[in-house]
Amino acid sequence: MNLIERVKNIMLSPKSEWEKIDAENLDMKIVIVSYVLPLTVVAAICAFIGYGFIGINVGMFKMRGINWGIYYALTALITPLISVVIAAYVVDMLAPSFGSEKNINKSASLVGFSYTPALVGSFLAILPMLGIIGGLLGLYGIYLWYLGLGPMKGTPDDKKIVYMLVTIIILIVTGIIVGGILSRILLPAFGLSMPGLSL
């Protein structure tokens, strides 16, 4: 699997790319290690540079320095990896309830490749003020997820939207929980505090 080609194709021609991904039947470990991990590493490097050297200085939000860079780099690296793994298992567990195929490898592919816009969007952390644009780019992943449900999970058309919404909500909640736990562990470890957040 060529990482750059896969990112380009899933973003620009998702329908045909989902068919290719389905035919590959990639193992979950390959999806995580060869696709999600490299993208999160790039995101972590961007976050380190962005918050370590550029930062944010708006009102009470003053975040800049090596400690902030390390904090955001670790968050950018760990949160997506854990979220994708948990979401893959949830998607697979719920599959029979939505007339879909129970197959953890295909569930991991659905989640991991649908997460592409969010991962690519997180590269914008290199300029922290553009972070919201990166977050908005992640919304495109919802469309990718919808397109992938048919080829990857065999989900009937009448169950796609509900299945997609349930699993995406779980992914969002998982990301918030993982991010919250990391904040409570990492912020004090680096002597940092988030404005408006009491630890």
PDB file of C-alpha atoms in Angstrom:
ATOM      1  CA  MET A   1       0.000   0.000   0.000  1.00  0.00           C
ATOM      2  CA  ASN A   2       1.421   3.351  -1.061  1.00  0.00           C
ATOM      3  CA  LEU A   3       0.567   5.809   1.713  1.00  0.00           C
ATOM      4  CA  ILE A   4       0.530   8.992  -0.368  1.00  0.00           C
ATOM      5  CA  GLU A   5      -1.458   7.383  -3.189  1.00  0.00           C
ATOM      6  CA  ARG A   6      -3.987   6.001  -0.710  1.00  0.00           C
ATOM      7  CA  VAL A   7      -4.444   9.377   0.982  1.00  0.00           C
ATOM      8  CA  LYS A   8      -4.886  11.101  -2.382  1.00  0.00           C
ATOM      9  CA  ASN A   9      -7.281   8.480  -3.754  1.00  0.00           C
ATOM     10  CA  ILE A  10      -9.473   8.144  -0.660  1.00  0.00           C
ATOM     11  CA  MET A  11      -9.825  11.941  -0.563  1.00  0.00           C
ATOM     12  CA  LEU A  12     -10.347  12.567  -4.291  1.00  0.00           C
ATOM     13  CA  SER A  13     -11.927   9.387  -5.682  1.00  0.00           C
ATOM     14  CA  PRO A  14     -13.371   7.594  -2.658  1.00  0.00           C
ATOM     15  CA  LYS A  15     -15.917   5.399  -4.440  1.00  0.00           C
ATOM     16  CA  SER A  16     -13.372   3.585  -6.560  1.00  0.00           C
ATOM     17  CA  GLU A  17     -10.817   3.558  -3.728  1.00  0.00           C
ATOM     18  CA  TRP A  18     -13.225   1.799  -1.357  1.00  0.00           C
ATOM     19  CA  GLU A  19     -13.592  -0.962  -3.948  1.00  0.00           C
ATOM     20  CA  LYS A  20      -9.803  -1.354  -4.056  1.00  0.00           C
ATOM     21  CA  ILE A  21      -9.561  -1.368  -0.265  1.00  0.00           C
ATOM     22  CA  ASP A  22     -12.291  -4.010  -0.045  1.00  0.00           C
ATOM     23  CA  ALA A  23     -10.396  -6.237  -2.496  1.00  0.00           C
ATOM     24  CA  GLU A  24      -7.160  -5.857  -0.499  1.00  0.00           C
ATOM     25  CA  ASN A  25      -8.792  -7.144   2.725  1.00  0.00           C
ATOM     26  CA  LEU A  26      -6.007  -5.591   4.805  1.00  0.00           C
ATOM     27  CA  ASP A  27      -5.213  -6.868   8.276  1.00  0.00           C
ATOM     28  CA  MET A  28      -6.082  -4.474  11.113  1.00  0.00           C
ATOM     29  CA  LYS A  29      -2.414  -4.248  12.152  1.00  0.00           C
ATOM     30  CA  ILE A  30      -1.429  -3.135   8.645  1.00  0.00           C
ATOM     31  CA  VAL A  31      -4.095  -0.410   8.628  1.00  0.00           C
ATOM     32  CA  ILE A  32      -2.954   0.900  12.010  1.00  0.00           C
ATOM     33  CA  VAL A  33       0.823   0.525  11.611  1.00  0.00           C
ATOM     34  CA  SER A  34       1.228   1.311   7.899  1.00  0.00           C
ATOM     35  CA  TYR A  35      -1.450   3.972   7.491  1.00  0.00           C
ATOM     36  CA  VAL A  36      -2.847   5.553  10.655  1.00  0.00           C
ATOM     37  CA  LEU A  37       0.451   5.611  12.590  1.00  0.00           C
ATOM     38  CA  PRO A  38       2.535   7.394   9.911  1.00  0.00           C
ATOM     39  CA  LEU A  39      -0.158  10.054   9.499  1.00  0.00           C
ATOM     40  CA  THR A  40      -0.368  10.587  13.273  1.00  0.00           C
ATOM     41  CA  VAL A  41       3.426  10.866  13.458  1.00  0.00           C
ATOM     42  CA  VAL A  42       3.350  13.651  10.843  1.00  0.00           C
ATOM     43  CA  ALA A  43       0.491  15.306  12.754  1.00  0.00           C
ATOM     44  CA  ALA A  44       2.506  15.047  15.984  1.00  0.00           C
ATOM     45  CA  ILE A  45       5.551  16.666  14.350  1.00  0.00           C
ATOM     46  CA  CYS A  46       3.350  19.468  12.998  1.00  0.00           C
ATOM     47  CA  ALA A  47       1.780  19.959  16.445  1.00  0.00           C
ATOM     48  CA  PHE A  48       5.205  20.072  18.094  1.00  0.00           C
ATOM     49  CA  ILE A  49       6.457  22.706  15.655  1.00  0.00           C
ATOM     50  CA  GLY A  50       3.209  24.687  15.756  1.00  0.00           C
ATOM     51  CA  TYR A  51       2.790  24.849  19.512  1.00  0.00           C
ATOM     52  CA  GLY A  52       6.458  24.635  20.421  1.00  0.00           C
ATOM     53  CA  PHE A  53       7.589  27.565  18.274  1.00  0.00           C
ATOM     54  CA  ILE A  54       4.569  29.480  16.896  1.00  0.00           C
ATOM     55  CA  GLY A  55       1.784  28.952  19.415  1.00  0.00           C
ATOM     56  CA  ILE A  56      -1.436  30.788  20.149  1.00  0.00           C
ATOM     57  CA  ASN A  57      -1.595  34.134  21.919  1.00  0.00           C
ATOM     58  CA  VAL A  58      -5.217  35.307  21.855  1.00  0.00           C
ATOM     59  CA  GLY A  59      -6.829  36.686  25.003  1.00  0.00           C
ATOM     60  CA  MET A  60      -6.460  34.151  27.797  1.00  0.00           C
ATOM     61  CA  PHE A  61      -5.221  31.509  25.335  1.00  0.00           C
ATOM     62  CA  LYS A  62      -1.442  31.694  25.526  1.00  0.00           C
ATOM     63  CA  MET A  63       0.054  28.397  24.447  1.00  0.00           C
ATOM     64  CA  ARG A  64       3.604  28.355  23.196  1.00  0.00           C
ATOM     65  CA  GLY A  65       6.828  26.703  24.190  1.00  0.00           C
ATOM     66  CA  ILE A  66       8.529  23.314  24.130  1.00  0.00           C
ATOM     67  CA  ASN A  67       6.241  21.886  26.838  1.00  0.00           C
ATOM     68  CA  TRP A  68       3.146  22.887  24.868  1.00  0.00           C
ATOM     69  CA  GLY A  69       4.722  21.424  21.732  1.00  0.00           C
ATOM     70  CA  ILE A  70       5.386  18.086  23.454  1.00  0.00           C
ATOM     71  CA  TYR A  71       1.893  18.048  24.986  1.00  0.00           C
ATOM     72  CA  TYR A  72       0.141  18.635  21.669  1.00  0.00           C
ATOM     73  CA  ALA A  73       2.464  16.240  19.840  1.00  0.00           C
ATOM     74  CA  LEU A  74       1.657  13.418  22.277  1.00  0.00           C
ATOM     75  CA  THR A  75      -2.051  14.206  22.068  1.00  0.00           C
ATOM     76  CA  ALA A  76      -1.944  14.240  18.237  1.00  0.00           C
ATOM     77  CA  LEU A  77      -0.140  10.908  18.256  1.00  0.00           C
ATOM     78  CA  ILE A  78      -2.034   8.962  20.924  1.00  0.00           C
ATOM     79  CA  THR A  79      -5.663  10.118  20.629  1.00  0.00           C
ATOM     80  CA  PRO A  80      -6.284   9.076  16.989  1.00  0.00           C
ATOM     81  CA  LEU A  81      -4.563   5.703  17.423  1.00  0.00           C
ATOM     82  CA  ILE A  82      -6.613   4.739  20.472  1.00  0.00           C
ATOM     83  CA  SER A  83      -9.823   6.171  18.993  1.00  0.00           C
ATOM     84  CA  VAL A  84      -9.451   4.281  15.709  1.00  0.00           C
ATOM     85  CA  VAL A  85      -8.774   0.961  17.465  1.00  0.00           C
ATOM     86  CA  ILE A  86     -11.709   1.325  19.878  1.00  0.00           C
ATOM     87  CA  ALA A  87     -14.042   2.521  17.115  1.00  0.00           C
ATOM     88  CA  ALA A  88     -13.047  -0.420  14.884  1.00  0.00           C
ATOM     89  CA  TYR A  89     -14.083  -2.877  17.592  1.00  0.00           C
ATOM     90  CA  VAL A  90     -17.336  -1.005  18.235  1.00  0.00           C
ATOM     91  CA  VAL A  91     -18.150  -0.876  14.499  1.00  0.00           C
ATOM     92  CA  ASP A  92     -17.505  -4.600  14.269  1.00  0.00           C
ATOM     93  CA  MET A  93     -19.512  -5.422  17.388  1.00  0.00           C
ATOM     94  CA  LEU A  94     -22.533  -3.448  16.112  1.00  0.00           C
ATOM     95  CA  ALA A  95     -22.328  -4.784  12.537  1.00  0.00           C
ATOM     96  CA  PRO A  96     -24.914  -7.596  12.885  1.00  0.00           C
ATOM     97  CA  SER A  97     -27.452  -5.133  14.364  1.00  0.00           C
ATOM     98  CA  PHE A  98     -27.335  -3.195  11.083  1.00  0.00           C
ATOM     99  CA  GLY A  99     -27.330  -6.163   8.695  1.00  0.00           C
ATOM    100  CA  SER A 100     -23.599  -5.721   8.115  1.00  0.00           C
ATOM    101  CA  GLU A 101     -20.648  -8.087   7.903  1.00  0.00           C
ATOM    102  CA  LYS A 102     -18.784  -8.767  11.147  1.00  0.00           C
ATOM    103  CA  ASN A 103     -15.119  -8.594  10.141  1.00  0.00           C
ATOM    104  CA  ILE A 104     -12.636  -6.714  12.347  1.00  0.00           C
ATOM    105  CA  ASN A 105     -10.167  -6.163   9.505  1.00  0.00           C
ATOM    106  CA  LYS A 106     -12.781  -4.486   7.322  1.00  0.00           C
ATOM    107  CA  SER A 107     -14.071  -2.515  10.309  1.00  0.00           C
ATOM    108  CA  ALA A 108     -10.544  -1.241  10.970  1.00  0.00           C
ATOM    109  CA  SER A 109     -10.184  -0.297   7.291  1.00  0.00           C
ATOM    110  CA  LEU A 110     -13.505   1.553   7.338  1.00  0.00           C
ATOM    111  CA  VAL A 111     -12.578   3.538  10.436  1.00  0.00           C
ATOM    112  CA  GLY A 112      -8.906   4.084   9.617  1.00  0.00           C
ATOM    113  CA  PHE A 113      -9.366   5.237   6.034  1.00  0.00           C
ATOM    114  CA  SER A 114     -12.437   7.344   6.855  1.00  0.00           C
ATOM    115  CA  TYR A 115     -10.312   9.115   9.443  1.00  0.00           C
ATOM    116  CA  THR A 116      -7.985  10.354   6.654  1.00  0.00           C
ATOM    117  CA  PRO A 117      -9.396  13.914   6.356  1.00  0.00           C
ATOM    118  CA  ALA A 118      -9.134  14.435  10.123  1.00  0.00           C
ATOM    119  CA  LEU A 119      -5.561  13.153  10.148  1.00  0.00           C
ATOM    120  CA  VAL A 120      -4.561  15.274   7.160  1.00  0.00           C
ATOM    121  CA  GLY A 121      -6.388  18.256   8.666  1.00  0.00           C
ATOM    122  CA  SER A 122      -4.362  17.861  11.851  1.00  0.00           C
ATOM    123  CA  PHE A 123      -1.242  18.714   9.841  1.00  0.00           C
ATOM    124  CA  LEU A 124      -2.504  22.315  10.017  1.00  0.00           C
ATOM    125  CA  ALA A 125      -1.470  22.337  13.679  1.00  0.00           C
ATOM    126  CA  ILE A 126       1.853  23.545  12.308  1.00  0.00           C
ATOM    127  CA  LEU A 127       0.033  26.907  12.255  1.00  0.00           C
ATOM    128  CA  PRO A 128      -2.165  26.584  15.372  1.00  0.00           C
ATOM    129  CA  MET A 129      -4.530  29.404  14.354  1.00  0.00           C
ATOM    130  CA  LEU A 130      -5.578  27.240  11.378  1.00  0.00           C
ATOM    131  CA  GLY A 131      -6.563  24.351  13.662  1.00  0.00           C
ATOM    132  CA  ILE A 132     -10.283  24.978  13.211  1.00  0.00           C
ATOM    133  CA  ILE A 133      -9.904  24.564   9.439  1.00  0.00           C
ATOM    134  CA  GLY A 134      -8.212  21.216  10.045  1.00  0.00           C
ATOM    135  CA  GLY A 135     -11.116  20.209  12.263  1.00  0.00           C
ATOM    136  CA  LEU A 136     -13.628  21.172   9.576  1.00  0.00           C
ATOM    137  CA  LEU A 137     -11.703  19.106   7.027  1.00  0.00           C
ATOM    138  CA  GLY A 138     -12.333  16.122   9.289  1.00  0.00           C
ATOM    139  CA  LEU A 139     -16.074  16.440   8.568  1.00  0.00           C
ATOM    140  CA  TYR A 140     -15.385  15.096   5.078  1.00  0.00           C
ATOM    141  CA  GLY A 141     -14.613  11.801   6.799  1.00  0.00           C
ATOM    142  CA  ILE A 142     -18.330  11.379   7.523  1.00  0.00           C
ATOM    143  CA  TYR A 143     -19.008  11.253   3.785  1.00  0.00           C
ATOM    144  CA  LEU A 144     -16.128   8.809   3.286  1.00  0.00           C
ATOM    145  CA  TRP A 145     -17.529   6.619   6.069  1.00  0.00           C
ATOM    146  CA  TYR A 146     -20.957   6.609   4.415  1.00  0.00           C
ATOM    147  CA  LEU A 147     -19.463   5.603   1.053  1.00  0.00           C
ATOM    148  CA  GLY A 148     -17.357   2.882   2.672  1.00  0.00           C
ATOM    149  CA  LEU A 149     -20.180   1.134   4.523  1.00  0.00           C
ATOM    150  CA  GLY A 150     -21.404  -0.640   1.397  1.00  0.00           C
ATOM    151  CA  PRO A 151     -18.133  -2.062   0.087  1.00  0.00           C
ATOM    152  CA  MET A 152     -16.502  -2.682   3.476  1.00  0.00           C
ATOM    153  CA  LYS A 153     -19.396  -3.883   5.618  1.00  0.00           C
ATOM    154  CA  GLY A 154     -22.098  -4.820   3.116  1.00  0.00           C
ATOM    155  CA  THR A 155     -24.500  -2.503   4.949  1.00  0.00           C
ATOM    156  CA  PRO A 156     -27.970  -2.273   3.352  1.00  0.00           C
ATOM    157  CA  ASP A 157     -28.812   1.205   2.045  1.00  0.00           C
ATOM    158  CA  ASP A 158     -31.711   1.653   4.487  1.00  0.00           C
ATOM    159  CA  LYS A 159     -29.421   1.082   7.490  1.00  0.00           C
ATOM    160  CA  LYS A 160     -26.349   3.048   6.415  1.00  0.00           C
ATOM    161  CA  ILE A 161     -27.234   6.420   7.918  1.00  0.00           C
ATOM    162  CA  VAL A 162     -28.198   5.120  11.371  1.00  0.00           C
ATOM    163  CA  TYR A 163     -25.188   2.764  11.512  1.00  0.00           C
ATOM    164  CA  MET A 164     -22.895   5.572  10.415  1.00  0.00           C
ATOM    165  CA  LEU A 165     -24.297   8.062  12.929  1.00  0.00           C
ATOM    166  CA  VAL A 166     -24.126   5.624  15.847  1.00  0.00           C
ATOM    167  CA  THR A 167     -20.541   4.622  15.123  1.00  0.00           C
ATOM    168  CA  ILE A 168     -19.335   8.175  14.407  1.00  0.00           C
ATOM    169  CA  ILE A 169     -20.868   9.420  17.650  1.00  0.00           C
ATOM    170  CA  ILE A 170     -18.998   6.639  19.440  1.00  0.00           C
ATOM    171  CA  LEU A 171     -15.760   7.680  17.697  1.00  0.00           C
ATOM    172  CA  ILE A 172     -16.272  11.323  18.720  1.00  0.00           C
ATOM    173  CA  VAL A 173     -17.099  10.401  22.320  1.00  0.00           C
ATOM    174  CA  THR A 174     -14.088   8.068  22.448  1.00  0.00           C
ATOM    175  CA  GLY A 175     -11.843  10.854  21.149  1.00  0.00           C
ATOM    176  CA  ILE A 176     -13.187  13.276  23.772  1.00  0.00           C
ATOM    177  CA  ILE A 177     -12.707  10.762  26.584  1.00  0.00           C
ATOM    178  CA  VAL A 178      -9.204   9.783  25.471  1.00  0.00           C
ATOM    179  CA  GLY A 179      -8.287  13.447  24.984  1.00  0.00           C
ATOM    180  CA  GLY A 180      -9.676  14.311  28.430  1.00  0.00           C
ATOM    181  CA  ILE A 181      -7.724  11.523  30.113  1.00  0.00           C
ATOM    182  CA  LEU A 182      -4.531  12.537  28.309  1.00  0.00           C
ATOM    183  CA  SER A 183      -5.062  16.169  29.343  1.00  0.00           C
ATOM    184  CA  ARG A 184      -5.429  15.206  32.980  1.00  0.00           C
ATOM    185  CA  ILE A 185      -2.248  13.145  32.819  1.00  0.00           C
ATOM    186  CA  LEU A 186      -0.047  15.222  30.514  1.00  0.00           C
ATOM    187  CA  LEU A 187      -0.881  18.833  31.450  1.00  0.00           C
ATOM    188  CA  PRO A 188       0.294  18.488  35.073  1.00  0.00           C
ATOM    189  CA  ALA A 189       3.257  16.345  33.939  1.00  0.00           C
ATOM    190  CA  PHE A 190       4.527  19.275  31.863  1.00  0.00           C
ATOM    191  CA  GLY A 191       3.507  21.944  34.372  1.00  0.00           C
ATOM    192  CA  LEU A 192       0.808  23.301  32.058  1.00  0.00           C
ATOM    193  CA  SER A 193      -2.809  24.322  32.561  1.00  0.00           C
ATOM    194  CA  MET A 194      -5.545  24.799  30.011  1.00  0.00           C
ATOM    195  CA  PRO A 195      -7.502  28.060  30.368  1.00  0.00           C
ATOM    196  CA  GLY A 196     -10.915  27.295  31.838  1.00  0.00           C
ATOM    197  CA  LEU A 197      -9.956  23.715  32.737  1.00  0.00           C
ATOM    198  CA  SER A 198      -9.501  22.812  36.381  1.00  0.00           C
ATOM    199  CA  LEU A 199      -7.370  19.726  36.970  1.00  0.00           C
TER     200      LEU A 199
END
